[in-house]
Backbone as numpy.savetxt, mean C-alpha at the origin, in Angstrom:
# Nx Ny Nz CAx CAy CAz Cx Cy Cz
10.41 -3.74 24.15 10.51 -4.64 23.02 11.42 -4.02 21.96
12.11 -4.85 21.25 12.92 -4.89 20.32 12.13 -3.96 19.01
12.74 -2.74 18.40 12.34 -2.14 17.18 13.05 -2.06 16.12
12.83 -1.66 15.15 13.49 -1.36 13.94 12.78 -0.05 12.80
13.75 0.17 12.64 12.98 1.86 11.72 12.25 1.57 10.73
11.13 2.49 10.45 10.38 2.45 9.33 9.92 3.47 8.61
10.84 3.38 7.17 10.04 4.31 6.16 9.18 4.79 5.70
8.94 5.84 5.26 7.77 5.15 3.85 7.53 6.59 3.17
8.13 6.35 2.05 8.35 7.40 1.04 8.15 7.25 -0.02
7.43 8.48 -0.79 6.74 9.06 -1.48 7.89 9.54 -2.96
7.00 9.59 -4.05 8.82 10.00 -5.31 8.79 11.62 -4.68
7.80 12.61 -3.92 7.91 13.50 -3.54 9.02 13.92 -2.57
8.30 13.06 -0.95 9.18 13.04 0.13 8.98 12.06 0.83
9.67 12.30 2.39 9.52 11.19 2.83 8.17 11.43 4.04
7.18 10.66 4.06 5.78 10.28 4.38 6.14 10.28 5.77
6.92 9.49 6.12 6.88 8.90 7.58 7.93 8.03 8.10
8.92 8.61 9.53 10.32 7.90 9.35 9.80 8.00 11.25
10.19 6.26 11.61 9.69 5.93 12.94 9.95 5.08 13.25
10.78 4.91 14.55 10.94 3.41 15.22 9.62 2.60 15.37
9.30 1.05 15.34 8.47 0.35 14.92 8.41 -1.11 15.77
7.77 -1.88 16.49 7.61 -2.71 16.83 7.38 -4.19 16.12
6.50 -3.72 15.35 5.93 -4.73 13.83 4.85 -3.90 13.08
5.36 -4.38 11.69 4.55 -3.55 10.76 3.78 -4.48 9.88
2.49 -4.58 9.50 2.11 -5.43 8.38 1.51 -5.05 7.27
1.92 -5.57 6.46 1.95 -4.70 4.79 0.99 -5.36 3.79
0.32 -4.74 3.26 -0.23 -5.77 2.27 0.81 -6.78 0.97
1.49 -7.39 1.27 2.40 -7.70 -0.17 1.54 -8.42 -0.73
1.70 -8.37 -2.11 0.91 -9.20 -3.33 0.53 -10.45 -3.04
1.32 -11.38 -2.42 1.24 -12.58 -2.15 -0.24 -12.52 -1.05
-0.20 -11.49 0.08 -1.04 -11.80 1.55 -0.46 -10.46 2.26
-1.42 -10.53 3.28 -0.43 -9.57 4.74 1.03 -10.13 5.23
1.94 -9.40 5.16 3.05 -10.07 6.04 3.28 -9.01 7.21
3.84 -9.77 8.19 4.08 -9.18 9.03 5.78 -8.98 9.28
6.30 -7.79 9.32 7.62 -7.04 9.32 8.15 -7.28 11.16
8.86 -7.64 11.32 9.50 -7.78 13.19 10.89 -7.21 13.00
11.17 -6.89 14.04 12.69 -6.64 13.47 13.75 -8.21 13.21
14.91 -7.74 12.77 15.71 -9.15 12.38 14.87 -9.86 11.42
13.90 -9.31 10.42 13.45 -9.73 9.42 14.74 -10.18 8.82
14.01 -11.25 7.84 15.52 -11.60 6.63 14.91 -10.36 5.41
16.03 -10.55 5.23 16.42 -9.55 3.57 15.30 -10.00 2.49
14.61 -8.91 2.00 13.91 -9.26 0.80 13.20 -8.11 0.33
12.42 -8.00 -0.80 11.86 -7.00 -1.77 10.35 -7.19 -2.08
9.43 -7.03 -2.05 8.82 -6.75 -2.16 7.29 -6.00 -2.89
6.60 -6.61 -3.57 5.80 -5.79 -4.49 4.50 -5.83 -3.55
3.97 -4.39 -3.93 2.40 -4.47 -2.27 1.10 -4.43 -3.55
0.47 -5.21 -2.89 -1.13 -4.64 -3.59 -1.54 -3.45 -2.60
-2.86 -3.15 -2.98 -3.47 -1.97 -2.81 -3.73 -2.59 -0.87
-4.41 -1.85 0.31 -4.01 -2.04 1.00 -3.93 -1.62 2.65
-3.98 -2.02 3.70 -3.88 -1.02 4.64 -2.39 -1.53 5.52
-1.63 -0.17 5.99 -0.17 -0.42 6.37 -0.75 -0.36 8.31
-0.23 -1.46 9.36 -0.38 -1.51 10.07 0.86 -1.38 10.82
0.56 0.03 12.06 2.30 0.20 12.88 1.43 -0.34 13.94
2.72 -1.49 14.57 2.62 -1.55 16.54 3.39 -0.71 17.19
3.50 -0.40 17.83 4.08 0.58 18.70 3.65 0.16 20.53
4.52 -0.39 21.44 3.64 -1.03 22.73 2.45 -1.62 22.37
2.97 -2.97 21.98 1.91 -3.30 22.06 0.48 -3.41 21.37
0.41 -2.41 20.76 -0.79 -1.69 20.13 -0.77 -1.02 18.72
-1.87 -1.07 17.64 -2.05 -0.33 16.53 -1.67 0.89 17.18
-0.59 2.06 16.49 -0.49 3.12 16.59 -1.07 3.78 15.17
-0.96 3.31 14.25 -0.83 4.18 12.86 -1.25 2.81 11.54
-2.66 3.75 11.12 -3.03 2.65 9.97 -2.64 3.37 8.85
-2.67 3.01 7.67 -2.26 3.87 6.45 -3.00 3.18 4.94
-3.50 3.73 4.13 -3.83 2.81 2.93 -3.06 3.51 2.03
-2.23 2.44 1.03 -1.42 2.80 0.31 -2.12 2.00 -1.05
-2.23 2.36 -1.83 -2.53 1.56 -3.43 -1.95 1.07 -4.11
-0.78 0.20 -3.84 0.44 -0.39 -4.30 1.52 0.12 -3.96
2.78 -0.76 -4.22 4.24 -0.38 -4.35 5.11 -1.00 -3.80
6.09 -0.72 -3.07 7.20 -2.02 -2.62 7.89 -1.99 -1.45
8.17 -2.37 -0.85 9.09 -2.44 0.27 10.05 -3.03 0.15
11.15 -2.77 0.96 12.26 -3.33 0.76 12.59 -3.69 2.57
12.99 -4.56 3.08 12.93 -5.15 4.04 14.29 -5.56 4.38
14.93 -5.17 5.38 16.58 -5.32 5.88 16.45 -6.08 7.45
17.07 -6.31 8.31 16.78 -7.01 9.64 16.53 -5.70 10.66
17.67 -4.43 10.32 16.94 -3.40 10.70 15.95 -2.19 10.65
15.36 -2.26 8.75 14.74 -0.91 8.70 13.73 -2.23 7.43
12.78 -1.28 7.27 11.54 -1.60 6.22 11.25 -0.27 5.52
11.59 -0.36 4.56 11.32 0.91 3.59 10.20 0.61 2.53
9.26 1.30 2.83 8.41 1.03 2.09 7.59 2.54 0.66
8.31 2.37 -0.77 7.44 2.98 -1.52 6.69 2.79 -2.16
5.65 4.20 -1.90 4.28 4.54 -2.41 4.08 5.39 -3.18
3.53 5.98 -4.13 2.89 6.89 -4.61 2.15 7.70 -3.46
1.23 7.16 -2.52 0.58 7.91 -1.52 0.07 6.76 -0.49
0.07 7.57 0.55 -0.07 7.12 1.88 -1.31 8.02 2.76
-2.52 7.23 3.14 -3.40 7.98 3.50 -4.39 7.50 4.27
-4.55 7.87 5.67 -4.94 7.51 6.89 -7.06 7.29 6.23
-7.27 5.99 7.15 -8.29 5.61 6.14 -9.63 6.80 6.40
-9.34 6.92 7.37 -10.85 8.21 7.95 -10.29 9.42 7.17
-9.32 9.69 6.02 -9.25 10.92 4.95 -9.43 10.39 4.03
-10.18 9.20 3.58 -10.40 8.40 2.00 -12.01 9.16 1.96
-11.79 9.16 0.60 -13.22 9.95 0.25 -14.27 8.91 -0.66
-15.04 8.44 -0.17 -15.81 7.03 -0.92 -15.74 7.85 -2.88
-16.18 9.02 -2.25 -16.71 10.06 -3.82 -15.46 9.62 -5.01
-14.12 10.27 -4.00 -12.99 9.91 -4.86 -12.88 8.30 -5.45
-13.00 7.54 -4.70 -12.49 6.37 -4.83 -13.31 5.75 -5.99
-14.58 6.17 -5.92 -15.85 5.94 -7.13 -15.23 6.71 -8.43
-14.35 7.93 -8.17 -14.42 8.26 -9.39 -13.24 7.44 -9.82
-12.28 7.27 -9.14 -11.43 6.40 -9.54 -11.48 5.34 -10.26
-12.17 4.69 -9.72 -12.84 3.37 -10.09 -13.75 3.13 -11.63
-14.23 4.84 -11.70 -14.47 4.87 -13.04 -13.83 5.12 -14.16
-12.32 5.87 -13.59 -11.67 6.17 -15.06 -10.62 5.08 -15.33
-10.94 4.06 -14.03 -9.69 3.03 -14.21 -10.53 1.71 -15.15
-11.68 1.65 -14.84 -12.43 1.22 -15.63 -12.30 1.73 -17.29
-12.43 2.70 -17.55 -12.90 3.04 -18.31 -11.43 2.89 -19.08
-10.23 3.30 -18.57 -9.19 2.72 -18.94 -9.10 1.25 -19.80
-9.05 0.59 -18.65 -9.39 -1.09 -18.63 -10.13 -1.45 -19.98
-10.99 -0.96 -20.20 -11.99 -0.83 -21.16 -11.55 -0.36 -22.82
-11.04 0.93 -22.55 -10.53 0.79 -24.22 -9.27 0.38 -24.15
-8.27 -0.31 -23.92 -7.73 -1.48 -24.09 -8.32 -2.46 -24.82
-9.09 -3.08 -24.00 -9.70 -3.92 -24.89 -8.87 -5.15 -25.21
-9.11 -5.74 -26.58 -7.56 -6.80 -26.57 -6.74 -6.30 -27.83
-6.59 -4.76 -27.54 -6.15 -4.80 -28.27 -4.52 -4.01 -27.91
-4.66 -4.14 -26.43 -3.48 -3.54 -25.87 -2.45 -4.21 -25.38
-1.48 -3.66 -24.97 -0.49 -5.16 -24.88 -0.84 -6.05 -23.22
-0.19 -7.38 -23.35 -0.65 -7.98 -21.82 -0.57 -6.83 -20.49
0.97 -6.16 -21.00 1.54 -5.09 -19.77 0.34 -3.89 -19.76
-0.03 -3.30 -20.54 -0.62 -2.27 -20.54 -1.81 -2.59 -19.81
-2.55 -3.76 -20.18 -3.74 -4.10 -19.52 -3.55 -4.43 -18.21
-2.48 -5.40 -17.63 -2.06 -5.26 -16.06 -1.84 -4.36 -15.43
-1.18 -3.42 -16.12 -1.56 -1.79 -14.87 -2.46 -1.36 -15.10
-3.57 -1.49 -16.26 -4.93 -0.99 -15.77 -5.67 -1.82 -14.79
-5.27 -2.91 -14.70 -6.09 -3.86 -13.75 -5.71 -3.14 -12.78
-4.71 -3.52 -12.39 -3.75 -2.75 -11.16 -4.46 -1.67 -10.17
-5.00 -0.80 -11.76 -5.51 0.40 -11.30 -6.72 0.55 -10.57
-7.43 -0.52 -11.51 -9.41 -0.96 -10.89 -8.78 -1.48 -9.93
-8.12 -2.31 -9.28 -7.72 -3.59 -8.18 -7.65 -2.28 -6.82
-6.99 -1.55 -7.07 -6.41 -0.46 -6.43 -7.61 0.58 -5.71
-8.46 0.92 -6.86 -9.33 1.93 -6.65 -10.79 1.02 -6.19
-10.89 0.02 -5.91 -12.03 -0.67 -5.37 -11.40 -0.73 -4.54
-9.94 -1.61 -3.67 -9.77 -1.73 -2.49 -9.88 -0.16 -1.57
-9.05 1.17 -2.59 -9.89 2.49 -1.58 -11.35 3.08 -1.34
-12.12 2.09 -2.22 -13.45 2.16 -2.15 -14.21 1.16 -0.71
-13.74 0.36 -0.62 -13.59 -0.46 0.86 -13.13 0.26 1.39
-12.20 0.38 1.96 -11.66 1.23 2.92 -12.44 1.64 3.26
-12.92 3.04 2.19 -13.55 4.43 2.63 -14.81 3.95 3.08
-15.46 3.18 2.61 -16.76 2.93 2.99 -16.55 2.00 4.39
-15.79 1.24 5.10 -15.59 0.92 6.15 -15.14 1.65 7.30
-14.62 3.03 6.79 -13.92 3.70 7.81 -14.91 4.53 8.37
């Protein structure tokens, strides 16, 4: 079957560089699914799990907590802040997360601007979906 390369890099390095069958991403909108000869487009991801085929088959799951892809007919580049196989999510972490993103969220209040309060959402949105995860994995 027909592949196309796939990114996925970090502002550190690069995470993971691999020929790919189909990939499906969480984008903001829903799951999409990546084939090769995709059309051209960009991308914003919610929080999330990254699915590789490889023959046929799931080779490689990944949970990423936002960010973007960028999508060409031959490659899918996708950045993250972090990328992390769901059986290494730590429920503990994800709880604490969940509390300082809260707690964020919280003194805001209304008294912060619309933007400021959307990346704290962002942040709770983010740190409950690695709280699923972890507790499913």
């Amino acid at each position: 079957m027909a592949t196309f390369e796939l990114e996925l890099v970090s502002p550190e390095r690069l995470l993971l560089s691999r020929p790919a069958e189909m990939v499906v991403i969480p984008a903001a909108e829903g799951e999409m699914g990546v084939l090769p000869g995709h059309a051209p487009m960009i991308v914003k991801l919610a929080a999330g799990l990254i699915r590789v085929t490889e023959g046929g088959q799931v080779t490689e799951v990944l949970f990423v907590p936002g960010g973007f892809a960028e999508v060409t007919p031959e490659r899918l580049t996708i950045l993250a802040d972090e990328a992390t196989p769901p059986a290494r999510l730590s429920k503990a972490e994800a709880e604490a997360r969940i509390a300082a993103a809260d707690k964020a969220y919280n003194e805001l209040g209304l008294t912060g601007t619309p933007e400021a309060r959307e990346a704290a959402m962002e942040q709770l949105l983010a740190a409950r979906a690695m709280a699923a995860v972890a507790e499913a994995a």
